Short mmCIF file of C-alpha atoms in Angstrom, two decimals:
data_model
loop_
_atom_site.label_atom_id
_atom_site.label_comp_id
_atom_site.label_asym_id
_atom_site.label_seq_id
_atom_site.Cartn_x
_atom_site.Cartn_y
_atom_site.Cartn_z
CA GLU A 1 -57.59 36.25 -7.79
CA TYR A 2 -57.39 39.05 -10.34
CA LEU A 3 -60.03 38.16 -13.08
CA ILE A 4 -59.64 39.53 -16.59
CA THR A 5 -62.62 39.04 -18.82
CA LYS A 6 -61.98 41.45 -21.71
CA GLU A 7 -59.20 41.85 -24.20
CA GLY A 8 -56.75 44.71 -23.54
CA VAL A 9 -53.36 45.56 -22.18
CA TYR A 10 -52.67 44.99 -18.41
CA THR A 11 -49.51 45.98 -16.60
CA LEU A 12 -48.41 44.01 -13.53
CA SER A 13 -45.64 45.28 -11.28
CA GLY A 14 -44.62 45.17 -7.62
CA GLU A 15 -45.30 42.18 -5.37
CA ILE A 16 -48.24 39.84 -5.52
CA THR A 17 -48.70 37.04 -2.99
CA ASP A 18 -51.07 34.03 -3.08
CA LYS A 19 -53.21 35.35 -5.94
CA THR A 20 -53.75 34.20 -9.52
CA VAL A 21 -54.04 36.48 -12.57
CA HIS A 22 -56.96 34.63 -14.24
CA ILE A 23 -57.81 35.41 -17.86
CA LYS A 24 -61.35 34.36 -18.81
CA ALA A 25 -62.07 36.14 -22.02
CA GLN A 26 -63.88 35.40 -25.27
CA ASP A 27 -62.35 32.94 -27.75
CA THR A 28 -61.80 35.94 -30.11
CA ASP A 29 -60.14 38.15 -27.56
CA LYS A 30 -56.39 39.00 -27.43
CA SER A 31 -54.96 40.00 -24.08
CA GLN A 32 -51.52 41.32 -23.17
CA LEU A 33 -49.98 41.11 -19.77
CA VAL A 34 -47.02 43.57 -19.38
CA LEU A 35 -44.62 42.49 -16.63
CA ASP A 36 -42.76 45.49 -15.25
CA GLY A 37 -40.67 44.32 -12.32
CA LEU A 38 -43.16 41.83 -11.00
CA THR A 39 -42.62 39.48 -8.05
CA MET A 40 -45.41 36.95 -7.73
CA SER A 41 -45.84 33.84 -5.68
CA ASN A 42 -48.71 31.45 -5.17
CA ASN A 43 -49.00 28.40 -2.90
CA HIS A 44 -52.29 27.13 -4.25
CA ALA A 45 -52.66 27.72 -7.95
CA PRO A 46 -50.85 28.93 -11.09
CA ALA A 47 -49.56 32.46 -10.79
CA ILE A 48 -50.98 33.17 -14.23
CA TYR A 49 -53.90 31.11 -15.55
CA VAL A 50 -55.39 31.59 -18.99
CA GLU A 51 -58.73 29.81 -19.02
CA SER A 52 -59.98 31.11 -22.31
CA ALA A 53 -58.86 33.66 -25.00
CA ASP A 54 -57.75 33.63 -28.56
CA LYS A 55 -54.20 34.59 -27.84
CA VAL A 56 -52.35 35.86 -24.77
CA PHE A 57 -49.12 37.83 -24.78
CA ILE A 58 -46.85 38.12 -21.74
CA THR A 59 -44.47 41.07 -22.49
CA LEU A 60 -41.37 41.58 -20.45
CA ASN A 61 -40.54 45.25 -20.28
CA GLU A 62 -36.98 46.17 -21.18
CA ASN A 63 -34.42 46.07 -18.33
CA THR A 64 -36.86 44.51 -15.93
CA GLU A 65 -36.50 41.31 -13.81
CA ASN A 66 -39.75 39.41 -13.17
CA GLU A 67 -40.11 36.60 -10.67
CA ILE A 68 -42.82 33.92 -10.52
CA SER A 69 -42.89 31.07 -8.07
CA VAL A 70 -45.41 28.37 -7.28
CA SER A 71 -45.15 25.83 -4.41
CA GLU A 72 -45.92 22.20 -4.43
CA ASN A 73 -49.24 22.81 -2.51
CA ALA A 74 -51.29 23.68 -5.66
CA GLN A 75 -54.78 22.40 -5.25
CA ASP A 76 -55.97 21.71 -8.87
CA GLU A 77 -53.77 19.04 -10.50
CA THR A 78 -55.18 19.88 -13.98
CA LEU A 79 -53.64 23.33 -13.84
CA ASP A 80 -50.11 21.96 -13.68
CA GLY A 81 -47.82 24.89 -14.42
CA ALA A 82 -46.65 28.01 -12.66
CA ILE A 83 -47.87 29.82 -15.79
CA PHE A 84 -50.72 27.79 -17.36
CA SER A 85 -52.60 28.64 -20.56
CA ARG A 86 -55.43 26.87 -22.50
CA ALA A 87 -54.95 29.34 -25.33
CA ASP A 88 -52.04 30.31 -27.53
CA LEU A 89 -49.33 31.84 -25.31
CA THR A 90 -46.53 34.16 -26.47
CA ILE A 91 -43.77 35.54 -24.24
CA ASN A 92 -41.96 38.48 -25.73
CA GLY A 93 -40.08 41.63 -24.80
CA SER A 94 -36.44 42.19 -23.88
CA GLY A 95 -36.84 41.75 -20.13
CA THR A 96 -36.18 38.73 -17.93
CA LEU A 97 -38.65 36.25 -16.54
CA ASN A 98 -37.57 33.85 -13.77
CA VAL A 99 -39.93 30.93 -13.04
CA LYS A 100 -39.46 28.51 -10.21
CA THR A 101 -41.89 25.81 -9.24
CA ASP A 102 -41.93 22.83 -6.95
CA TYR A 103 -45.24 21.77 -8.42
CA LYS A 104 -45.01 19.92 -11.80
CA HIS A 105 -44.23 22.19 -14.78
CA GLY A 106 -42.82 25.63 -15.37
CA ILE A 107 -44.60 27.25 -18.34
CA VAL A 108 -47.49 25.35 -19.96
CA SER A 109 -49.70 26.02 -23.02
CA LYS A 110 -52.30 23.57 -24.17
CA ASP A 111 -52.02 25.27 -27.63
CA ASP A 112 -49.05 27.07 -29.02
CA LEU A 113 -46.12 28.26 -26.73
CA VAL A 114 -44.02 30.92 -28.43
CA ILE A 115 -40.98 32.77 -26.95
CA VAL A 116 -39.47 35.71 -28.88
CA ASP A 117 -36.54 37.98 -27.93
CA SER A 118 -36.90 37.26 -24.20
CA THR A 119 -34.71 35.88 -21.52
CA VAL A 120 -36.60 33.09 -19.68
CA ASN A 121 -35.09 31.09 -16.76
CA VAL A 122 -37.08 28.15 -15.47
CA THR A 123 -36.46 25.77 -12.60
CA SER A 124 -39.24 23.12 -12.44
CA LYS A 125 -40.11 19.89 -10.76
CA ASN A 126 -41.16 18.37 -14.08
CA VAL A 127 -41.10 19.99 -17.59
CA ALA A 128 -39.68 23.44 -17.90
CA LEU A 129 -41.45 24.54 -21.17
CA ASP A 130 -44.44 22.57 -22.36
CA GLY A 131 -46.53 23.58 -25.53
CA LYS A 132 -48.94 20.87 -26.41
CA ASP A 133 -49.49 21.87 -30.09
CA CYS A 134 -45.96 23.35 -30.49
CA VAL A 135 -43.15 25.24 -29.00
CA LYS A 136 -41.61 27.93 -31.20
CA ILE A 137 -38.49 29.95 -30.20
CA LEU A 138 -36.97 32.88 -31.86
CA ASN A 139 -33.90 34.81 -30.58
CA ALA A 140 -34.55 33.83 -26.95
CA ALA A 141 -32.17 33.21 -24.10
CA LEU A 142 -33.35 30.13 -22.20
CA ASN A 143 -31.85 28.67 -19.06
CA LEU A 144 -33.85 25.60 -18.19
CA GLU A 145 -33.41 23.22 -15.19
CA ALA A 146 -36.06 20.49 -15.38
CA GLY A 147 -36.96 17.46 -13.28
CA SER A 148 -38.15 15.75 -16.42
CA ASP A 149 -37.97 17.22 -19.97
CA GLY A 150 -36.47 20.67 -20.72
CA ILE A 151 -38.71 21.58 -23.76
CA ARG A 152 -41.64 19.37 -24.73
CA SER A 153 -44.39 19.31 -27.28
CA ASP A 154 -46.71 16.31 -26.81
CA ASN A 155 -49.79 16.50 -29.05
CA ALA A 156 -50.00 12.88 -30.38
CA GLU A 157 -53.50 13.26 -31.78
CA ASP A 158 -52.81 15.65 -34.61
CA ALA A 159 -49.95 14.78 -36.98
CA SER A 160 -49.50 18.45 -37.96
CA ARG A 161 -48.89 19.52 -34.28
CA GLY A 162 -46.74 18.31 -31.48
CA TYR A 163 -43.60 19.96 -32.91
CA VAL A 164 -40.75 22.11 -31.70
CA TYR A 165 -39.26 24.84 -33.97
CA ILE A 166 -36.25 26.86 -32.98
CA GLU A 167 -34.97 29.56 -35.38
CA SER A 168 -32.31 31.14 -33.15
CA GLY A 169 -31.42 31.64 -29.53
CA ASP A 170 -29.08 30.78 -26.73
CA ILE A 171 -30.52 27.68 -25.05
CA ASN A 172 -29.08 25.90 -22.01
CA ILE A 173 -30.90 22.87 -20.67
CA THR A 174 -30.14 20.55 -17.75
CA SER A 175 -32.86 17.92 -17.68
CA ALA A 176 -33.41 14.73 -15.71
CA ASN A 177 -35.09 13.27 -18.84
CA ASP A 178 -35.00 14.46 -22.43
CA GLY A 179 -33.54 17.94 -23.21
CA ILE A 180 -35.84 18.65 -26.21
CA GLN A 181 -38.66 16.35 -26.96
CA ALA A 182 -41.34 16.51 -29.66
CA GLU A 183 -44.19 14.03 -30.45
CA THR A 184 -43.78 14.83 -34.19
CA ALA A 185 -40.84 16.86 -35.53
CA ILE A 186 -38.06 19.00 -34.34
CA LYS A 187 -36.71 21.75 -36.71
CA ILE A 188 -33.79 23.82 -35.75
CA GLN A 189 -32.54 26.69 -37.98
CA ASN A 190 -29.75 28.09 -35.82
CA GLY A 191 -28.85 28.91 -32.26
CA ASP A 192 -26.47 27.91 -29.47
CA PHE A 193 -27.43 24.78 -27.54
CA ASN A 194 -25.91 23.34 -24.38
CA ILE A 195 -27.84 20.30 -23.28
CA VAL A 196 -27.19 17.90 -20.37
CA SER A 197 -29.80 15.03 -20.07
CA GLY A 198 -30.09 12.31 -17.50
CA ASN A 199 -27.05 13.59 -15.67
CA GLY A 200 -24.96 13.30 -18.80
CA SER A 201 -22.90 10.47 -20.28
CA ASN A 202 -21.40 9.60 -16.94
CA GLY A 203 -24.75 9.14 -15.29
CA ARG A 204 -26.54 5.79 -14.51
CA LEU A 205 -29.77 4.53 -15.84
CA THR A 206 -32.29 4.50 -12.99
CA ASP A 207 -35.50 3.63 -14.77
CA SER A 208 -35.57 1.72 -18.15
CA THR A 209 -39.05 2.99 -18.86
CA GLU A 210 -37.85 6.60 -18.93
CA SER A 211 -36.15 8.52 -21.73
CA TYR A 212 -32.85 10.41 -21.23
CA LYS A 213 -32.04 11.73 -24.71
CA GLY A 214 -30.61 15.11 -25.70
CA VAL A 215 -32.81 15.95 -28.69
CA LYS A 216 -35.65 13.51 -29.49
CA ALA A 217 -38.50 13.41 -32.00
CA VAL A 218 -40.99 10.68 -32.80
CA SER A 219 -41.05 11.58 -36.44
CA ASP A 220 -38.20 13.83 -37.84
CA VAL A 221 -35.28 15.90 -36.67
CA LEU A 222 -34.12 18.58 -39.14
CA ILE A 223 -31.09 20.64 -38.24
CA HIS A 224 -29.80 23.45 -40.42
CA ASN A 225 -26.86 25.14 -38.66
CA GLY A 226 -26.36 25.86 -35.02
CA ASN A 227 -23.81 25.13 -32.25
CA PHE A 228 -24.51 22.06 -30.12
CA THR A 229 -22.92 20.77 -27.06
CA ILE A 230 -24.79 17.68 -25.92
CA ASP A 231 -23.91 15.44 -22.96
CA SER A 232 -26.59 12.72 -22.63
CA LEU A 233 -27.20 9.53 -20.79
CA ASP A 234 -29.22 8.09 -23.72
CA ASP A 235 -28.92 8.97 -27.40
CA ALA A 236 -27.69 12.56 -28.00
CA ILE A 237 -29.91 13.16 -31.09
CA HIS A 238 -32.67 10.65 -31.74
CA SER A 239 -35.52 10.17 -34.14
CA ASN A 240 -37.96 7.31 -34.52
CA ASN A 241 -37.91 8.19 -38.19
CA THR A 242 -35.54 10.45 -40.03
CA ILE A 243 -32.68 12.80 -39.06
CA CYS A 244 -31.32 15.39 -41.58
CA ILE A 245 -28.27 17.47 -40.62
CA GLU A 246 -27.34 20.40 -42.97
CA GLY A 247 -24.58 22.31 -41.22
CA GLY A 248 -23.81 23.23 -37.63
CA LYS A 249 -21.15 22.40 -35.12
CA PHE A 250 -21.73 19.47 -32.70
CA ASN A 251 -19.78 18.31 -29.64
CA ILE A 252 -21.47 15.15 -28.47
CA GLN A 253 -20.91 12.74 -25.55
CA SER A 254 -23.34 9.93 -24.95
CA SER A 255 -23.42 6.65 -22.99
CA ASP A 256 -25.61 5.34 -25.81
CA ASP A 257 -25.74 6.34 -29.51
CA GLY A 258 -24.41 9.72 -30.64
CA ILE A 259 -26.98 10.13 -33.47
CA HIS A 260 -29.67 7.50 -34.02
CA ALA A 261 -32.48 7.39 -36.52
CA ASP A 262 -34.69 4.39 -36.88
CA ALA A 263 -35.19 4.90 -40.67
CA ASP A 264 -32.80 7.42 -42.39
CA LEU A 265 -29.90 9.51 -41.23
CA ALA A 266 -28.59 12.11 -43.72
CA ILE A 267 -25.59 14.40 -43.19
CA SER A 268 -24.73 16.85 -45.96
CA SER A 269 -22.54 19.36 -44.10
CA GLY A 270 -21.42 20.45 -40.66
CA GLU A 271 -18.68 19.68 -38.11
CA ILE A 272 -19.62 16.73 -35.98
CA VAL A 273 -17.47 15.47 -33.15
CA ILE A 274 -18.77 12.47 -31.18
CA SER A 275 -16.12 12.02 -28.54
CA LYS A 276 -17.93 9.37 -26.46
CA SER A 277 -20.65 6.97 -27.51
CA TYR A 278 -21.77 3.35 -27.58
CA GLU A 279 -22.44 3.57 -31.31
CA GLY A 280 -21.58 6.80 -33.14
CA LEU A 281 -23.97 7.07 -36.06
CA GLU A 282 -26.81 4.47 -36.18
CA SER A 283 -29.74 4.15 -38.57
CA SER A 284 -31.28 1.71 -41.01
CA ARG A 285 -29.87 3.82 -43.75
CA ILE A 286 -27.05 6.31 -43.48
CA PHE A 287 -26.27 8.94 -46.13
CA ILE A 288 -23.14 11.03 -45.85
CA SER A 289 -22.60 13.55 -48.58
CA GLY A 290 -20.46 16.18 -46.82
CA GLY A 291 -19.26 17.48 -43.53
CA ASN A 292 -16.31 16.81 -41.21
CA ILE A 293 -17.24 13.98 -38.87
CA ASP A 294 -15.13 12.53 -35.98
CA VAL A 295 -16.60 9.47 -34.22
CA THR A 296 -15.37 7.65 -31.15
CA ALA A 297 -17.46 4.58 -30.16
CA SER A 298 -17.11 1.85 -27.64
CA ASP A 299 -18.93 -0.42 -30.12
CA ASP A 300 -19.56 0.40 -33.86
CA GLY A 301 -18.56 3.67 -35.36
CA LEU A 302 -21.19 3.57 -38.04
CA ASN A 303 -23.93 1.04 -37.76
CA ALA A 304 -26.68 0.36 -40.29
CA ALA A 305 -28.52 -2.40 -38.66
CA GLY A 306 -32.16 -1.94 -39.54
CA GLY A 307 -34.99 -1.78 -37.04
CA ASN A 308 -35.21 0.47 -34.04
CA ASP A 309 -33.04 1.50 -31.15
CA ALA A 310 -33.48 -1.72 -29.39
CA SER A 311 -32.23 -3.83 -32.27
CA ALA A 312 -29.17 -5.01 -30.40
CA GLU A 313 -31.40 -6.54 -27.79
CA ASN A 314 -32.16 -9.23 -30.28
CA ASN A 315 -28.77 -10.65 -29.33
CA PRO A 316 -29.01 -13.61 -26.92
CA PHE A 317 -26.78 -11.97 -24.45
CA GLY A 318 -27.04 -12.38 -20.76
CA GLN A 319 -26.51 -16.10 -21.12
CA GLU A 320 -23.51 -17.66 -19.37
CA GLY A 321 -20.29 -16.88 -21.19
CA GLN A 322 -21.71 -13.92 -23.05
CA PRO A 323 -20.62 -10.29 -22.67
CA PRO A 324 -22.64 -8.13 -20.27
CA LYS A 325 -25.04 -5.56 -21.52
CA ASN A 326 -24.70 -1.79 -21.09
CA ASP A 327 -27.46 0.29 -19.33
CA PHE A 328 -29.59 0.24 -22.55
CA GLY A 329 -29.57 -3.58 -23.00
CA LYS A 330 -26.84 -3.44 -25.58
CA PRO A 331 -23.93 -5.93 -25.35
CA GLN A 332 -20.66 -4.36 -24.02
CA GLY A 333 -17.51 -5.17 -26.01
CA GLY A 334 -19.30 -5.42 -29.33
CA PHE A 335 -19.05 -9.24 -29.80
CA GLY A 336 -21.55 -11.51 -31.55
CA LYS A 337 -23.06 -8.95 -33.82
CA ASP A 338 -23.99 -11.60 -36.41
CA PHE A 339 -26.76 -12.94 -34.14
CA PHE A 340 -29.04 -10.17 -35.44
CA ASP A 341 -27.58 -9.65 -38.90
CA HIS A 342 -30.57 -10.05 -41.17
CA GLY A 343 -29.13 -8.17 -44.23
CA VAL A 344 -31.10 -4.95 -43.42
CA GLY A 345 -29.11 -1.78 -43.46
CA GLU A 346 -27.47 0.47 -46.03
CA ILE A 347 -24.60 3.03 -45.86
CA TYR A 348 -23.89 5.48 -48.66
CA ILE A 349 -20.86 7.83 -48.44
CA SER A 350 -20.53 10.34 -51.41
CA GLY A 351 -18.55 13.14 -49.75
CA GLY A 352 -17.18 14.64 -46.61
CA TYR A 353 -14.42 13.68 -44.28
CA LEU A 354 -15.13 10.84 -41.80
CA LEU A 355 -12.77 9.72 -38.99
CA VAL A 356 -13.81 6.71 -36.94
CA ASN A 357 -12.25 5.30 -33.75
CA ALA A 358 -14.22 2.21 -32.87
CA SER A 359 -13.75 -0.63 -30.40
CA GLY A 360 -16.42 -2.64 -32.25
CA ASP A 361 -16.81 -2.56 -35.99
CA GLY A 362 -15.43 0.60 -37.49
CA ILE A 363 -18.07 0.73 -40.25
CA ASP A 364 -20.89 -1.95 -40.03
CA SER A 365 -23.69 -2.40 -42.44
CA ASN A 366 -25.83 -5.48 -42.02
CA GLY A 367 -26.86 -4.98 -45.67
CA SER A 368 -24.81 -2.97 -48.20
CA PHE A 369 -22.15 -0.27 -48.25
CA THR A 370 -21.44 2.07 -51.12
CA LEU A 371 -18.52 4.56 -51.37
CA SER A 372 -18.57 7.10 -54.25
CA GLY A 373 -16.70 10.06 -52.80
CA GLY A 374 -15.23 11.65 -49.74
CA VAL A 375 -12.48 10.48 -47.29
CA VAL A 376 -13.08 7.75 -44.83
CA LEU A 377 -10.41 6.84 -42.14
CA VAL A 378 -10.96 4.17 -39.68
CA SER A 379 -8.97 3.04 -36.59
CA GLY A 380 -10.84 -0.19 -36.00
CA PRO A 381 -10.94 -2.80 -33.21
CA THR A 382 -8.06 -4.63 -31.70
CA ASN A 383 -10.06 -7.63 -30.90
CA ASN A 384 -10.69 -10.30 -33.49
CA GLY A 385 -14.44 -10.44 -32.91
CA ASN A 386 -14.96 -7.37 -34.96
CA GLY A 387 -13.52 -5.66 -38.07
CA ALA A 388 -12.59 -2.22 -39.15
CA PHE A 389 -14.83 -2.69 -42.25
CA ASP A 390 -17.87 -4.95 -42.01
CA TYR A 391 -20.97 -5.67 -44.15
CA GLY A 392 -23.60 -8.35 -44.58
CA LYS A 393 -24.34 -8.41 -48.25
CA SER A 394 -22.08 -6.29 -50.42
CA ALA A 395 -19.58 -3.33 -50.41
CA LYS A 396 -19.10 -1.35 -53.63
CA VAL A 397 -16.64 1.47 -54.46
CA THR A 398 -16.99 3.82 -57.47
CA GLY A 399 -15.00 6.78 -56.09
CA GLY A 400 -13.60 8.36 -52.95
CA ILE A 401 -10.96 7.32 -50.45
CA LEU A 402 -11.12 4.78 -47.63
CA MET A 403 -8.42 3.49 -45.28
CA ALA A 404 -9.57 1.14 -42.51
CA ALA A 405 -7.00 -0.46 -40.31
CA GLY A 406 -7.90 -3.07 -37.66
CA SER A 407 -7.70 -6.57 -36.38
CA SER A 408 -7.51 -9.62 -38.65
CA GLY A 409 -10.06 -11.99 -37.29
CA MET A 410 -13.15 -10.54 -38.99
CA ALA A 411 -11.52 -8.50 -41.77
CA GLN A 412 -13.49 -7.79 -44.91
CA GLY A 413 -12.70 -5.98 -48.08
CA PHE A 414 -14.79 -4.51 -50.88
CA SER A 415 -16.81 -7.00 -52.93
CA GLU A 416 -17.28 -4.76 -56.02
CA ALA A 417 -15.31 -2.03 -57.63
CA GLU A 418 -15.65 0.34 -60.53
CA ASN A 419 -13.33 3.17 -61.79
CA GLN A 420 -10.70 2.33 -59.14
CA GLY A 421 -9.22 -0.58 -57.26
CA ALA A 422 -9.63 -1.75 -53.64
CA MET A 423 -7.32 -3.87 -51.44
CA LEU A 424 -7.58 -5.88 -48.32
CA VAL A 425 -4.07 -6.73 -47.11
CA ASN A 426 -2.48 -8.25 -44.11
CA VAL A 427 0.32 -6.06 -42.93
CA GLY A 428 1.54 -8.02 -39.89
CA ASN A 429 1.38 -6.79 -36.40
CA GLN A 430 1.71 -2.95 -36.34
CA SER A 431 1.74 -0.92 -33.15
CA ALA A 432 -0.51 1.98 -32.44
CA LYS A 433 0.35 5.31 -34.22
CA THR A 434 2.39 3.64 -36.89
CA SER A 435 1.74 5.21 -40.23
CA ILE A 436 0.73 3.16 -43.17
CA ALA A 437 1.03 4.21 -46.77
CA VAL A 438 0.17 2.95 -50.28
CA CYS A 439 2.62 4.02 -53.06
CA ASP A 440 2.80 3.22 -56.72
CA GLU A 441 5.68 1.50 -58.34
CA ASP A 442 7.33 4.89 -59.06
CA GLY A 443 7.37 5.71 -55.30
CA ASN A 444 4.58 8.24 -55.37
CA CYS A 445 2.57 8.08 -52.15
CA ILE A 446 -1.14 7.66 -53.06
CA VAL A 447 -2.57 7.75 -49.47
CA THR A 448 -1.18 7.63 -45.97
CA PHE A 449 -2.79 7.52 -42.64
CA ILE A 450 -1.75 7.06 -38.97
CA PRO A 451 -4.18 4.67 -37.05
CA ILE A 452 -4.23 5.42 -33.34
CA LYS A 453 -4.43 1.77 -32.31
CA SER A 454 -2.56 -1.41 -33.16
CA TYR A 455 -3.58 -3.12 -36.31
CA GLN A 456 -2.97 -6.18 -38.64
CA THR A 457 -5.05 -5.49 -41.75
CA LEU A 458 -5.78 -2.61 -44.02
CA VAL A 459 -8.71 -2.01 -46.38
CA VAL A 460 -7.88 0.78 -48.80
CA THR A 461 -9.28 2.28 -51.99
CA ALA A 462 -8.37 5.42 -53.91
CA PRO A 463 -8.85 6.71 -57.46
CA GLU A 464 -5.14 6.17 -58.25
CA ILE A 465 -5.35 2.49 -57.53
CA LYS A 466 -5.83 0.78 -60.94
CA GLN A 467 -5.95 -2.66 -62.39
CA ASN A 468 -2.60 -4.24 -63.64
CA GLU A 469 -0.59 -1.79 -61.71
CA SER A 470 1.87 -2.62 -58.87
CA TYR A 471 1.90 -1.00 -55.44
CA LYS A 472 3.88 -1.13 -52.20
CA ILE A 473 2.49 -1.01 -48.70
CA LEU A 474 4.82 0.82 -46.23
CA THR A 475 4.65 1.34 -42.51
CA GLY A 476 6.45 3.87 -40.36
CA ALA A 477 7.10 6.32 -43.17
CA ASN A 478 7.10 10.18 -42.77
CA ALA A 479 4.82 11.98 -45.11
CA GLU A 480 4.53 15.54 -46.14
CA ASN A 481 1.45 17.77 -45.90
CA THR A 482 -0.47 15.49 -43.55
CA ASP A 483 -3.44 16.59 -41.49
CA SER A 484 -3.90 15.92 -37.80
CA ASN A 485 -4.72 12.34 -38.44
CA GLY A 486 -1.59 11.74 -40.50
CA PHE A 487 -3.69 11.61 -43.66
CA ALA A 488 -2.46 12.90 -47.01
CA HIS A 489 -3.39 12.16 -50.57
CA ASN A 490 -0.86 12.28 -53.37
CA THR A 491 2.12 13.29 -51.29
CA LYS A 492 5.77 12.43 -50.76
CA ILE A 493 7.15 10.21 -48.06
CA THR A 494 10.55 9.36 -46.67
CA GLY A 495 11.68 6.32 -44.74
CA GLY A 496 9.49 3.44 -43.73
CA GLN A 497 9.46 -0.22 -44.25
CA THR A 498 7.93 -1.95 -47.17
CA VAL A 499 5.71 -4.73 -45.72
CA LEU A 500 4.07 -5.86 -48.96
CA GLU A 501 4.26 -5.44 -52.72
CA ILE A 502 1.32 -6.41 -54.85
CA THR A 503 -0.05 -6.29 -58.39
CA MET A 504 -3.65 -5.53 -59.01
CA THR A 505 -4.52 -8.24 -61.51
CA GLU A 506 -8.12 -7.33 -60.85
CA LEU A 507 -9.85 -4.30 -59.37
CA ILE A 508 -10.36 -6.28 -56.10
CA TYR A 509 -7.35 -7.49 -54.20
CA GLY A 510 -7.92 -9.77 -51.27
CA ASN A 511 -11.09 -11.85 -51.12
CA GLY A 512 -14.13 -10.18 -49.61
CA GLY A 513 -13.57 -11.89 -46.33
CA PHE A 514 -9.83 -12.49 -46.35
CA GLY A 515 -6.74 -10.36 -46.68
CA GLY A 516 -4.56 -10.51 -49.83
CA GLY A 517 -0.86 -10.99 -49.68
CA MET A 518 1.50 -11.95 -46.85
CA PRO A 519 3.75 -9.33 -45.20
CA ARG A 520 7.41 -9.63 -45.96
CA PRO A 521 9.16 -10.18 -42.58
CA ASN A 522 12.64 -9.59 -44.09
CA GLY A 523 11.82 -7.63 -47.23
CA ASN A 524 12.46 -10.61 -49.56
CA GLY A 525 9.88 -12.04 -51.85
CA ARG A 526 7.09 -10.51 -53.74
CA PRO A 527 3.66 -12.14 -53.87
CA ASN A 528 1.86 -11.09 -57.00
CA GLY A 529 -1.88 -11.19 -57.56
CA ASN A 530 -4.54 -12.44 -55.24
CA PRO A 531 -3.46 -15.51 -53.24
CA PRO A 532 -5.73 -18.46 -53.87
CA THR A 533 -8.21 -19.72 -51.33
CA PRO A 534 -8.17 -23.41 -50.83
CA PRO A 535 -11.37 -25.38 -51.72
CA ASP A 536 -12.34 -25.86 -48.05
CA GLY A 537 -12.48 -22.09 -47.52
CA THR A 538 -9.45 -21.95 -45.33
CA PRO A 539 -7.58 -18.62 -45.80
CA PRO A 540 -4.08 -18.72 -47.22
CA ASP A 541 -1.25 -18.50 -44.92
CA GLY A 542 -0.56 -15.03 -43.74
CA ALA A 543 -4.13 -13.91 -44.46
CA PRO A 544 -6.57 -13.05 -41.78
CA SER A 545 -8.78 -15.89 -40.57
CA GLY A 546 -12.55 -15.69 -40.18
CA GLY A 547 -14.63 -13.05 -41.94
CA ARG A 548 -18.26 -13.13 -42.98
CA ARG A 549 -19.32 -14.72 -46.24
#
């Protein structure tokens, strides 16, 4: 081995075989290794081993390519990285470092691991980059292929450590397990991220004890800008506590949840497209105050269910006659959600633009839902075991726009309204991509939307819907100035068929669990006011059956 016992600057170049650069300096010493066109391999131990020092810098000289490889025959299992450091380790410089190891991890620091301005490519049997106390990345280009996690910080003993901080960079990760994993927090300020975890959303779960998430933190995930493409077998972005997204662009595919937080999920800005998920956004409490969000889910689009990621397993599925579970123990098809509805869960939407395409409930809060601003458009389920809009306790509107179209079996409307009215109406059987519009008695179109699936009911609220005013519900009309979803607010329409005319005798039209009104099959007749519900709770003719009370 090459033993270094004093601080200083040491240049490594040329070819080194079956030797270790071993730094054993004083705890106050700072050492720098300058790699200048180095090719280094070792079959028995780490290529670079820092046993003791204050800090060690590995500097990659400009325009140099440096190669380090370690085989699976390493003799000391405690020194489990091709580059292994017990002191703070920083990799800097504008050169390139290529690390390949068939023995455990790529680059390991038992203290801080910092990468600045460098290009680092790692192919590892296990973790690619492992900094026990923290991993910090600034303006680095990383290409990581990992047999377990791509980037990991795993100090569970100190609540102030075990975090990942990325300020900027170009980061590509293909990992058999988690893409980025932190025992405490993950904070991302900026950067370009391409992450494929667990062979992506088309992969199969091989070990239920393992984790296959894109970005995962035990405490918090904080994202402020950045470009993210994540294709994950498990949740794309996950926190056991809180997720806060303040900007950025996201393209997410997941065979489980798109974004999941056990406690709170807050989105204030950004462009988020979840094109494949089991549940799109899931948390005990969901706060959306801004952003442009597009969610496609095979179960619920938004789910505020309380508890942790395994909450759906409380369902007694697996019994004869019950739907099968997916790879993560969650019921396929989205039926029977009320088995674990304990009233825990809150959704607050105060701004932004939210589009939901869900095969289960479009928006599902096991507790309460509050709308005070923004635009919410839902193409809900076609099966009667779910609803486009669903809540366990209450749903209140004080502002904003919501149009949720779906099946009739479990339809719910708002339970409270201030400042504006809210309707739940039965519009008959409408085919997919049939526009639906709400117009005032003067013919002005308040809101219009084109659901992409067939529907029978509509939940709608907008600031222009007022008490004691009359409105028409039209399908198949052509509207001016619509966006790509057929949505427009305060516009003009032509054509279409009037399926319902109503008068808002109260701010709520249609009981909380039943639709109001009966569609006019031939354009004759005009039901006014809320249709009465018989004493036995049976919905009136023409109104959706079922619903939660």
